[in-house]
Amino acid sequence: MAARARILALTEDSGRQGQPTLQRILKEALKLLVVGVDLNPTRIRIEPLPENDRALHAIHANQWKAHPPTRDTVILLGAIAARLLEPAGFVVFHFDTDRVWSKRESSENRRKFETIIRSGVRRILRGEGAPPLNPRAKPSLTAEQIEAALNRLLILSPCYSMESWLYQATQELRPICHDRHGSDEHEQLITEWAMDRTRLDEVHRPKDEALTCVADHHNETLAKSFPAEDVWLAERSFHESVERLRACTALVEALSHPAP
Ligand SMILES: [Zn+2]
């Protein structure tokens, strides 16, 4: 059966939990785009890069932010371009904003994604610079086709970091903190986050400063309880990322196709 969407899922989180966490959050986001969406994996495929792929080095070791691009980043750009040229091909790239929501405009990571990754992929699609990995994909595309392909390069960019979204699973979060220590301060914090879903987006370095007791050790568990709709309704960075996905009409169309 032909897939209606083949989504290459990339995350800069190199830990064992990084990819399953991203996939979980992405699925929750897709459910908000189309009510009752059929995410059967034969139709909506969400795939990581193969293990040991050199393109992974570029994402994991923060190399992708280096200018000029490293050799591994060039391979990454080729992998993204190749996927965008496939029928039903999409790429979702998660990177942390490394800024709280109110400071998002100053995010270097967001700027670098546009200037290094998106521009680099555009150059490949134009046939400039390094050739794509797949010689069959040698492009001779119109400007319109190139922009249509680039519209299928999508980002999830949490403020401050992925944990800012994951800690919204406050019901799961509270016992994890509690098992580590009895901290009234953390209890209070988690209660505030549960009552006002806009707050976590303003927490600086959540896993490294705010809740070191939890850190990023439970990301996969927390992702399973992510209250996506409540967080979306708070209209902060998760909402922003979901609405970016929604603006991709090719993605919404692929998801909207009724199940056979
Ligand atoms: Zn704690």
PDB file of C-alpha atoms and ligand atoms in Angstrom:
ATOM      1  CA  MET A   1       0.000   0.000   0.000  1.00  0.00           C
ATOM      2  CA  ALA A   2       1.385   3.395  -0.914  1.00  0.00           C
ATOM      3  CA  ALA A   3       1.896   5.685   2.060  1.00  0.00           C
ATOM      4  CA  ARG A   4       0.041   8.980   1.939  1.00  0.00           C
ATOM      5  CA  ALA A   5       2.832  10.643   3.869  1.00  0.00           C
ATOM      6  CA  ARG A   6       6.398   9.584   4.480  1.00  0.00           C
ATOM      7  CA  ILE A   7       7.704  11.829   7.207  1.00  0.00           C
ATOM      8  CA  LEU A   8      11.411  11.853   7.968  1.00  0.00           C
ATOM      9  CA  ALA A   9      11.555  12.691  11.684  1.00  0.00           C
ATOM     10  CA  LEU A  10      14.743  14.411  12.824  1.00  0.00           C
ATOM     11  CA  THR A  11      15.580  15.460  16.364  1.00  0.00           C
ATOM     12  CA  GLU A  12      18.686  17.054  17.760  1.00  0.00           C
ATOM     13  CA  ASP A  13      18.150  15.018  20.943  1.00  0.00           C
ATOM     14  CA  SER A  14      20.693  12.216  20.541  1.00  0.00           C
ATOM     15  CA  GLY A  15      19.577  10.252  23.627  1.00  0.00           C
ATOM     16  CA  ARG A  16      17.878   6.882  23.378  1.00  0.00           C
ATOM     17  CA  GLN A  17      14.528   8.524  24.169  1.00  0.00           C
ATOM     18  CA  GLY A  18      14.894  11.315  21.628  1.00  0.00           C
ATOM     19  CA  GLN A  19      13.338   9.693  18.582  1.00  0.00           C
ATOM     20  CA  PRO A  20      10.398   7.924  20.313  1.00  0.00           C
ATOM     21  CA  THR A  21       9.652  11.148  22.194  1.00  0.00           C
ATOM     22  CA  LEU A  22       9.610  13.187  18.999  1.00  0.00           C
ATOM     23  CA  GLN A  23       7.383  10.645  17.245  1.00  0.00           C
ATOM     24  CA  ARG A  24       4.909  10.676  20.114  1.00  0.00           C
ATOM     25  CA  ILE A  25       4.718  14.473  20.233  1.00  0.00           C
ATOM     26  CA  LEU A  26       4.463  14.677  16.451  1.00  0.00           C
ATOM     27  CA  LYS A  27       1.548  12.238  16.408  1.00  0.00           C
ATOM     28  CA  GLU A  28      -0.235  14.310  19.036  1.00  0.00           C
ATOM     29  CA  ALA A  29       0.320  17.386  16.866  1.00  0.00           C
ATOM     30  CA  LEU A  30      -1.031  15.607  13.769  1.00  0.00           C
ATOM     31  CA  LYS A  31      -4.182  14.643  15.683  1.00  0.00           C
ATOM     32  CA  LEU A  32      -4.841  18.330  16.266  1.00  0.00           C
ATOM     33  CA  LEU A  33      -4.638  19.044  12.535  1.00  0.00           C
ATOM     34  CA  VAL A  34      -7.312  16.620  11.439  1.00  0.00           C
ATOM     35  CA  VAL A  35      -9.946  15.367  13.856  1.00  0.00           C
ATOM     36  CA  GLY A  36     -10.087  11.577  13.849  1.00  0.00           C
ATOM     37  CA  VAL A  37      -6.968  11.293  11.663  1.00  0.00           C
ATOM     38  CA  ASP A  38      -5.945   7.760  10.746  1.00  0.00           C
ATOM     39  CA  LEU A  39      -2.291   7.428  11.741  1.00  0.00           C
ATOM     40  CA  ASN A  40      -1.967   3.830  10.621  1.00  0.00           C
ATOM     41  CA  PRO A  41       1.785   3.519   9.958  1.00  0.00           C
ATOM     42  CA  THR A  42       1.287   1.940   6.538  1.00  0.00           C
ATOM     43  CA  ARG A  43      -0.417   5.162   5.444  1.00  0.00           C
ATOM     44  CA  ILE A  44       1.315   7.791   7.553  1.00  0.00           C
ATOM     45  CA  ARG A  45       4.906   6.651   7.916  1.00  0.00           C
ATOM     46  CA  ILE A  46       7.083   8.437  10.443  1.00  0.00           C
ATOM     47  CA  GLU A  47      10.677   7.352  10.008  1.00  0.00           C
ATOM     48  CA  PRO A  48      14.038   8.202  11.577  1.00  0.00           C
ATOM     49  CA  LEU A  49      17.261   8.254   9.578  1.00  0.00           C
ATOM     50  CA  PRO A  50      19.010   4.872   9.532  1.00  0.00           C
ATOM     51  CA  GLU A  51      21.291   4.324  12.526  1.00  0.00           C
ATOM     52  CA  ASN A  52      24.912   5.287  11.863  1.00  0.00           C
ATOM     53  CA  ASP A  53      23.849   7.554   9.002  1.00  0.00           C
ATOM     54  CA  ARG A  54      26.423  10.333   8.849  1.00  0.00           C
ATOM     55  CA  ALA A  55      23.631  12.879   8.585  1.00  0.00           C
ATOM     56  CA  LEU A  56      22.752  11.982  12.183  1.00  0.00           C
ATOM     57  CA  HIS A  57      26.121  13.268  13.379  1.00  0.00           C
ATOM     58  CA  ALA A  58      25.270  16.654  11.964  1.00  0.00           C
ATOM     59  CA  ILE A  59      22.027  16.843  13.920  1.00  0.00           C
ATOM     60  CA  HIS A  60      23.184  15.301  17.166  1.00  0.00           C
ATOM     61  CA  ALA A  61      26.494  17.015  17.727  1.00  0.00           C
ATOM     62  CA  ASN A  62      25.113  20.502  17.080  1.00  0.00           C
ATOM     63  CA  GLN A  63      27.147  20.539  13.897  1.00  0.00           C
ATOM     64  CA  TRP A  64      24.203  21.717  11.822  1.00  0.00           C
ATOM     65  CA  LYS A  65      24.561  25.164  13.387  1.00  0.00           C
ATOM     66  CA  ALA A  66      28.140  25.570  12.147  1.00  0.00           C
ATOM     67  CA  HIS A  67      28.844  27.875   9.235  1.00  0.00           C
ATOM     68  CA  PRO A  68      30.123  26.984   6.711  1.00  0.00           C
ATOM     69  CA  PRO A  69      28.371  23.598   6.869  1.00  0.00           C
ATOM     70  CA  THR A  70      30.469  20.591   7.852  1.00  0.00           C
ATOM     71  CA  ARG A  71      30.745  17.548   5.602  1.00  0.00           C
ATOM     72  CA  ASP A  72      28.155  15.769   7.765  1.00  0.00           C
ATOM     73  CA  THR A  73      25.788  18.712   7.463  1.00  0.00           C
ATOM     74  CA  VAL A  74      26.118  18.613   3.689  1.00  0.00           C
ATOM     75  CA  ILE A  75      25.083  14.940   3.855  1.00  0.00           C
ATOM     76  CA  LEU A  76      22.164  15.927   6.070  1.00  0.00           C
ATOM     77  CA  LEU A  77      21.069  18.616   3.602  1.00  0.00           C
ATOM     78  CA  GLY A  78      21.188  16.008   0.826  1.00  0.00           C
ATOM     79  CA  ALA A  79      19.071  13.580   2.862  1.00  0.00           C
ATOM     80  CA  ILE A  80      16.470  16.277   3.535  1.00  0.00           C
ATOM     81  CA  ALA A  81      16.388  17.343  -0.127  1.00  0.00           C
ATOM     82  CA  ALA A  82      16.047  13.725  -1.276  1.00  0.00           C
ATOM     83  CA  ARG A  83      13.086  13.153   1.037  1.00  0.00           C
ATOM     84  CA  LEU A  84      11.365  16.360  -0.090  1.00  0.00           C
ATOM     85  CA  LEU A  85      11.672  15.240  -3.698  1.00  0.00           C
ATOM     86  CA  GLU A  86       9.916  11.943  -3.010  1.00  0.00           C
ATOM     87  CA  PRO A  87       6.194  11.682  -3.601  1.00  0.00           C
ATOM     88  CA  ALA A  88       4.438  12.239  -0.257  1.00  0.00           C
ATOM     89  CA  GLY A  89       7.800  13.128   1.284  1.00  0.00           C
ATOM     90  CA  PHE A  90       7.951  15.398   4.326  1.00  0.00           C
ATOM     91  CA  VAL A  91      10.642  16.274   6.840  1.00  0.00           C
ATOM     92  CA  VAL A  92       9.957  17.293  10.439  1.00  0.00           C
ATOM     93  CA  PHE A  93      12.977  18.721  12.222  1.00  0.00           C
ATOM     94  CA  HIS A  94      12.958  19.234  15.989  1.00  0.00           C
ATOM     95  CA  PHE A  95      15.406  21.666  17.500  1.00  0.00           C
ATOM     96  CA  ASP A  96      15.154  23.565  20.758  1.00  0.00           C
ATOM     97  CA  THR A  97      14.609  27.311  20.525  1.00  0.00           C
ATOM     98  CA  ASP A  98      16.931  27.781  23.545  1.00  0.00           C
ATOM     99  CA  ARG A  99      14.915  30.866  24.400  1.00  0.00           C
ATOM    100  CA  VAL A 100      11.775  31.386  26.419  1.00  0.00           C
ATOM    101  CA  TRP A 101       8.680  32.277  24.415  1.00  0.00           C
ATOM    102  CA  SER A 102       8.882  36.042  25.007  1.00  0.00           C
ATOM    103  CA  LYS A 103      12.497  36.026  23.738  1.00  0.00           C
ATOM    104  CA  ARG A 104      11.928  33.727  20.782  1.00  0.00           C
ATOM    105  CA  GLU A 105      12.750  36.425  18.231  1.00  0.00           C
ATOM    106  CA  SER A 106      16.334  36.379  19.469  1.00  0.00           C
ATOM    107  CA  SER A 107      16.737  32.625  18.971  1.00  0.00           C
ATOM    108  CA  GLU A 108      19.987  31.868  17.188  1.00  0.00           C
ATOM    109  CA  ASN A 109      18.794  28.347  16.529  1.00  0.00           C
ATOM    110  CA  ARG A 110      15.719  29.533  14.659  1.00  0.00           C
ATOM    111  CA  ARG A 111      17.820  31.911  12.598  1.00  0.00           C
ATOM    112  CA  LYS A 112      20.396  29.247  11.864  1.00  0.00           C
ATOM    113  CA  PHE A 113      17.764  26.766  10.819  1.00  0.00           C
ATOM    114  CA  GLU A 114      16.621  29.207   8.130  1.00  0.00           C
ATOM    115  CA  THR A 115      20.054  30.384   7.002  1.00  0.00           C
ATOM    116  CA  ILE A 116      21.898  27.067   7.136  1.00  0.00           C
ATOM    117  CA  ILE A 117      19.358  24.271   6.771  1.00  0.00           C
ATOM    118  CA  ARG A 118      16.503  25.714   4.728  1.00  0.00           C
ATOM    119  CA  SER A 119      18.787  27.792   2.507  1.00  0.00           C
ATOM    120  CA  GLY A 120      21.168  24.861   2.098  1.00  0.00           C
ATOM    121  CA  VAL A 121      18.349  22.558   1.014  1.00  0.00           C
ATOM    122  CA  ARG A 122      17.092  25.254  -1.375  1.00  0.00           C
ATOM    123  CA  ARG A 123      20.526  25.410  -3.016  1.00  0.00           C
ATOM    124  CA  ILE A 124      20.549  21.643  -3.496  1.00  0.00           C
ATOM    125  CA  LEU A 125      17.050  21.703  -4.980  1.00  0.00           C
ATOM    126  CA  ARG A 126      18.230  24.380  -7.386  1.00  0.00           C
ATOM    127  CA  GLY A 127      21.061  22.102  -8.417  1.00  0.00           C
ATOM    128  CA  GLU A 128      23.719  24.396  -6.951  1.00  0.00           C
ATOM    129  CA  GLY A 129      26.630  23.278  -4.815  1.00  0.00           C
ATOM    130  CA  ALA A 130      27.033  19.687  -3.694  1.00  0.00           C
ATOM    131  CA  PRO A 131      25.022  17.168  -5.692  1.00  0.00           C
ATOM    132  CA  PRO A 132      22.220  15.323  -3.915  1.00  0.00           C
ATOM    133  CA  LEU A 133      23.027  11.850  -2.615  1.00  0.00           C
ATOM    134  CA  ASN A 134      20.604  10.215  -4.959  1.00  0.00           C
ATOM    135  CA  PRO A 135      21.697  10.901  -8.542  1.00  0.00           C
ATOM    136  CA  ARG A 136      18.237   9.934  -9.822  1.00  0.00           C
ATOM    137  CA  ALA A 137      16.895  12.867  -7.861  1.00  0.00           C
ATOM    138  CA  LYS A 138      18.987  15.271  -9.899  1.00  0.00           C
ATOM    139  CA  PRO A 139      16.677  18.218  -9.893  1.00  0.00           C
ATOM    140  CA  SER A 140      15.474  20.279 -12.769  1.00  0.00           C
ATOM    141  CA  LEU A 141      12.730  21.978 -10.871  1.00  0.00           C
ATOM    142  CA  THR A 142      10.894  25.220 -11.376  1.00  0.00           C
ATOM    143  CA  ALA A 143      11.132  27.886  -8.692  1.00  0.00           C
ATOM    144  CA  GLU A 144       7.548  27.070  -7.777  1.00  0.00           C
ATOM    145  CA  GLN A 145       8.297  23.360  -7.355  1.00  0.00           C
ATOM    146  CA  ILE A 146      11.296  24.188  -5.192  1.00  0.00           C
ATOM    147  CA  GLU A 147       9.241  26.363  -2.848  1.00  0.00           C
ATOM    148  CA  ALA A 148       6.516  23.704  -2.720  1.00  0.00           C
ATOM    149  CA  ALA A 149       9.133  21.144  -1.671  1.00  0.00           C
ATOM    150  CA  LEU A 150      10.565  23.515   0.948  1.00  0.00           C
ATOM    151  CA  ASN A 151       7.075  24.007   2.373  1.00  0.00           C
ATOM    152  CA  ARG A 152       7.213  20.328   3.300  1.00  0.00           C
ATOM    153  CA  LEU A 153      10.297  20.941   5.481  1.00  0.00           C
ATOM    154  CA  LEU A 154       8.619  21.501   8.834  1.00  0.00           C
ATOM    155  CA  ILE A 155       9.919  22.401  12.259  1.00  0.00           C
ATOM    156  CA  LEU A 156       9.002  21.684  15.841  1.00  0.00           C
ATOM    157  CA  SER A 157      10.693  24.382  17.853  1.00  0.00           C
ATOM    158  CA  PRO A 158       9.762  24.370  21.541  1.00  0.00           C
ATOM    159  CA  CYS A 159      10.422  27.320  23.863  1.00  0.00           C
ATOM    160  CA  TYR A 160      12.676  26.759  25.785  1.00  0.00           C
ATOM    161  CA  SER A 161      13.299  23.105  24.933  1.00  0.00           C
ATOM    162  CA  MET A 162      11.458  19.835  24.388  1.00  0.00           C
ATOM    163  CA  GLU A 163      11.115  19.450  28.176  1.00  0.00           C
ATOM    164  CA  SER A 164       9.029  22.649  28.206  1.00  0.00           C
ATOM    165  CA  TRP A 165       6.380  20.633  26.388  1.00  0.00           C
ATOM    166  CA  LEU A 166       6.977  17.338  28.172  1.00  0.00           C
ATOM    167  CA  TYR A 167       6.731  18.842  31.673  1.00  0.00           C
ATOM    168  CA  GLN A 168       3.163  19.800  30.751  1.00  0.00           C
ATOM    169  CA  ALA A 169       2.368  16.185  31.586  1.00  0.00           C
ATOM    170  CA  THR A 170       2.079  17.443  35.161  1.00  0.00           C
ATOM    171  CA  GLN A 171       0.178  14.424  36.482  1.00  0.00           C
ATOM    172  CA  GLU A 172       3.039  12.143  35.477  1.00  0.00           C
ATOM    173  CA  LEU A 173       5.678  14.687  36.402  1.00  0.00           C
ATOM    174  CA  ARG A 174       4.627  15.204  40.024  1.00  0.00           C
ATOM    175  CA  PRO A 175       5.250  11.607  41.228  1.00  0.00           C
ATOM    176  CA  ILE A 176       8.626  11.476  39.416  1.00  0.00           C
ATOM    177  CA  CYS A 177       9.810  14.570  41.317  1.00  0.00           C
ATOM    178  CA  HIS A 178       8.210  13.296  44.519  1.00  0.00           C
ATOM    179  CA  ASP A 179      10.055   9.957  44.311  1.00  0.00           C
ATOM    180  CA  ARG A 180      13.358  11.779  44.084  1.00  0.00           C
ATOM    181  CA  HIS A 181      12.867  14.183  46.980  1.00  0.00           C
ATOM    182  CA  GLY A 182      10.282  16.110  48.958  1.00  0.00           C
ATOM    183  CA  SER A 183      10.479  19.611  47.521  1.00  0.00           C
ATOM    184  CA  ASP A 184       7.701  22.063  48.384  1.00  0.00           C
ATOM    185  CA  GLU A 185       9.189  24.455  45.896  1.00  0.00           C
ATOM    186  CA  HIS A 186       8.858  21.943  43.045  1.00  0.00           C
ATOM    187  CA  GLU A 187       5.362  20.938  44.196  1.00  0.00           C
ATOM    188  CA  GLN A 188       4.348  24.569  43.988  1.00  0.00           C
ATOM    189  CA  LEU A 189       5.964  25.005  40.578  1.00  0.00           C
ATOM    190  CA  ILE A 190       4.239  21.961  39.104  1.00  0.00           C
ATOM    191  CA  THR A 191       0.901  23.107  40.496  1.00  0.00           C
ATOM    192  CA  GLU A 192       1.360  26.489  38.824  1.00  0.00           C
ATOM    193  CA  TRP A 193       2.268  24.850  35.500  1.00  0.00           C
ATOM    194  CA  ALA A 194      -0.836  22.673  35.673  1.00  0.00           C
ATOM    195  CA  MET A 195      -3.085  25.635  36.410  1.00  0.00           C
ATOM    196  CA  ASP A 196      -1.677  27.896  33.719  1.00  0.00           C
ATOM    197  CA  ARG A 197      -0.360  26.120  30.626  1.00  0.00           C
ATOM    198  CA  THR A 198       1.317  29.277  29.304  1.00  0.00           C
ATOM    199  CA  ARG A 199       3.879  29.317  32.113  1.00  0.00           C
ATOM    200  CA  LEU A 200       6.277  26.587  31.060  1.00  0.00           C
ATOM    201  CA  ASP A 201       7.163  28.445  27.879  1.00  0.00           C
ATOM    202  CA  GLU A 202       8.659  31.175  30.075  1.00  0.00           C
ATOM    203  CA  VAL A 203      10.822  28.823  32.158  1.00  0.00           C
ATOM    204  CA  HIS A 204      14.517  29.199  31.431  1.00  0.00           C
ATOM    205  CA  ARG A 205      16.403  25.875  30.932  1.00  0.00           C
ATOM    206  CA  PRO A 206      13.695  23.619  32.424  1.00  0.00           C
ATOM    207  CA  LYS A 207      15.703  20.398  32.509  1.00  0.00           C
ATOM    208  CA  ASP A 208      19.041  21.935  33.526  1.00  0.00           C
ATOM    209  CA  GLU A 209      17.827  24.502  36.062  1.00  0.00           C
ATOM    210  CA  ALA A 210      14.141  24.284  36.947  1.00  0.00           C
ATOM    211  CA  LEU A 211      13.672  20.557  37.526  1.00  0.00           C
ATOM    212  CA  THR A 212      17.026  18.830  37.684  1.00  0.00           C
ATOM    213  CA  CYS A 213      15.364  16.041  39.695  1.00  0.00           C
ATOM    214  CA  VAL A 214      13.526  14.999  36.533  1.00  0.00           C
ATOM    215  CA  ALA A 215      15.908  16.385  33.895  1.00  0.00           C
ATOM    216  CA  ASP A 216      15.437  14.498  30.603  1.00  0.00           C
ATOM    217  CA  HIS A 217      15.407  11.020  32.127  1.00  0.00           C
ATOM    218  CA  HIS A 218      11.680  10.434  31.646  1.00  0.00           C
ATOM    219  CA  ASN A 219      10.968  12.079  28.315  1.00  0.00           C
ATOM    220  CA  GLU A 220       9.396   9.062  26.687  1.00  0.00           C
ATOM    221  CA  THR A 221       7.059   8.443  29.641  1.00  0.00           C
ATOM    222  CA  LEU A 222       6.062  12.093  29.807  1.00  0.00           C
ATOM    223  CA  ALA A 223       5.445  12.226  26.054  1.00  0.00           C
ATOM    224  CA  LYS A 224       2.884   9.448  26.418  1.00  0.00           C
ATOM    225  CA  SER A 225       0.836  11.660  28.738  1.00  0.00           C
ATOM    226  CA  PHE A 226       1.346  14.941  26.890  1.00  0.00           C
ATOM    227  CA  PRO A 227      -1.927  16.925  27.189  1.00  0.00           C
ATOM    228  CA  ALA A 228      -1.703  18.161  23.613  1.00  0.00           C
ATOM    229  CA  GLU A 229      -5.040  19.909  23.328  1.00  0.00           C
ATOM    230  CA  ASP A 230      -4.659  21.873  26.586  1.00  0.00           C
ATOM    231  CA  VAL A 231      -1.147  22.934  25.628  1.00  0.00           C
ATOM    232  CA  TRP A 232      -2.255  23.904  22.139  1.00  0.00           C
ATOM    233  CA  LEU A 233      -5.035  26.034  23.619  1.00  0.00           C
ATOM    234  CA  ALA A 234      -2.437  27.976  25.645  1.00  0.00           C
ATOM    235  CA  GLU A 235      -1.186  29.463  22.345  1.00  0.00           C
ATOM    236  CA  ARG A 236       2.520  29.326  23.013  1.00  0.00           C
ATOM    237  CA  SER A 237       5.297  27.432  21.210  1.00  0.00           C
ATOM    238  CA  PHE A 238       3.424  24.147  20.813  1.00  0.00           C
ATOM    239  CA  HIS A 239       0.507  25.998  19.250  1.00  0.00           C
ATOM    240  CA  GLU A 240       2.955  27.860  17.020  1.00  0.00           C
ATOM    241  CA  SER A 241       4.503  24.590  15.810  1.00  0.00           C
ATOM    242  CA  VAL A 242       1.121  22.916  15.256  1.00  0.00           C
ATOM    243  CA  GLU A 243      -0.115  25.896  13.270  1.00  0.00           C
ATOM    244  CA  ARG A 244       3.035  25.781  11.146  1.00  0.00           C
ATOM    245  CA  LEU A 245       2.210  22.162  10.314  1.00  0.00           C
ATOM    246  CA  ARG A 246      -1.365  23.190   9.551  1.00  0.00           C
ATOM    247  CA  ALA A 247      -0.123  25.800   7.091  1.00  0.00           C
ATOM    248  CA  CYS A 248       1.370  22.964   5.034  1.00  0.00           C
ATOM    249  CA  THR A 249      -1.613  22.121   2.858  1.00  0.00           C
ATOM    250  CA  ALA A 250       0.125  19.064   1.380  1.00  0.00           C
ATOM    251  CA  LEU A 251       0.426  17.593   4.880  1.00  0.00           C
ATOM    252  CA  VAL A 252      -3.160  18.371   5.849  1.00  0.00           C
ATOM    253  CA  GLU A 253      -4.363  16.853   2.570  1.00  0.00           C
ATOM    254  CA  ALA A 254      -2.339  13.688   3.140  1.00  0.00           C
ATOM    255  CA  LEU A 255      -3.776  13.346   6.636  1.00  0.00           C
ATOM    256  CA  SER A 256      -7.326  14.148   5.566  1.00  0.00           C
ATOM    257  CA  HIS A 257      -7.566  11.302   3.110  1.00  0.00           C
ATOM    258  CA  PRO A 258     -10.333   9.043   4.395  1.00  0.00           C
ATOM    259  CA  ALA A 259      -9.366   5.536   5.454  1.00  0.00           C
ATOM    260  CA  PRO A 260     -10.224   2.948   2.769  1.00  0.00           C
TER     261      PRO A 260
HETATM  262 ZN    ZN B   1      11.836  17.872  42.169  1.00  0.00          ZN
END
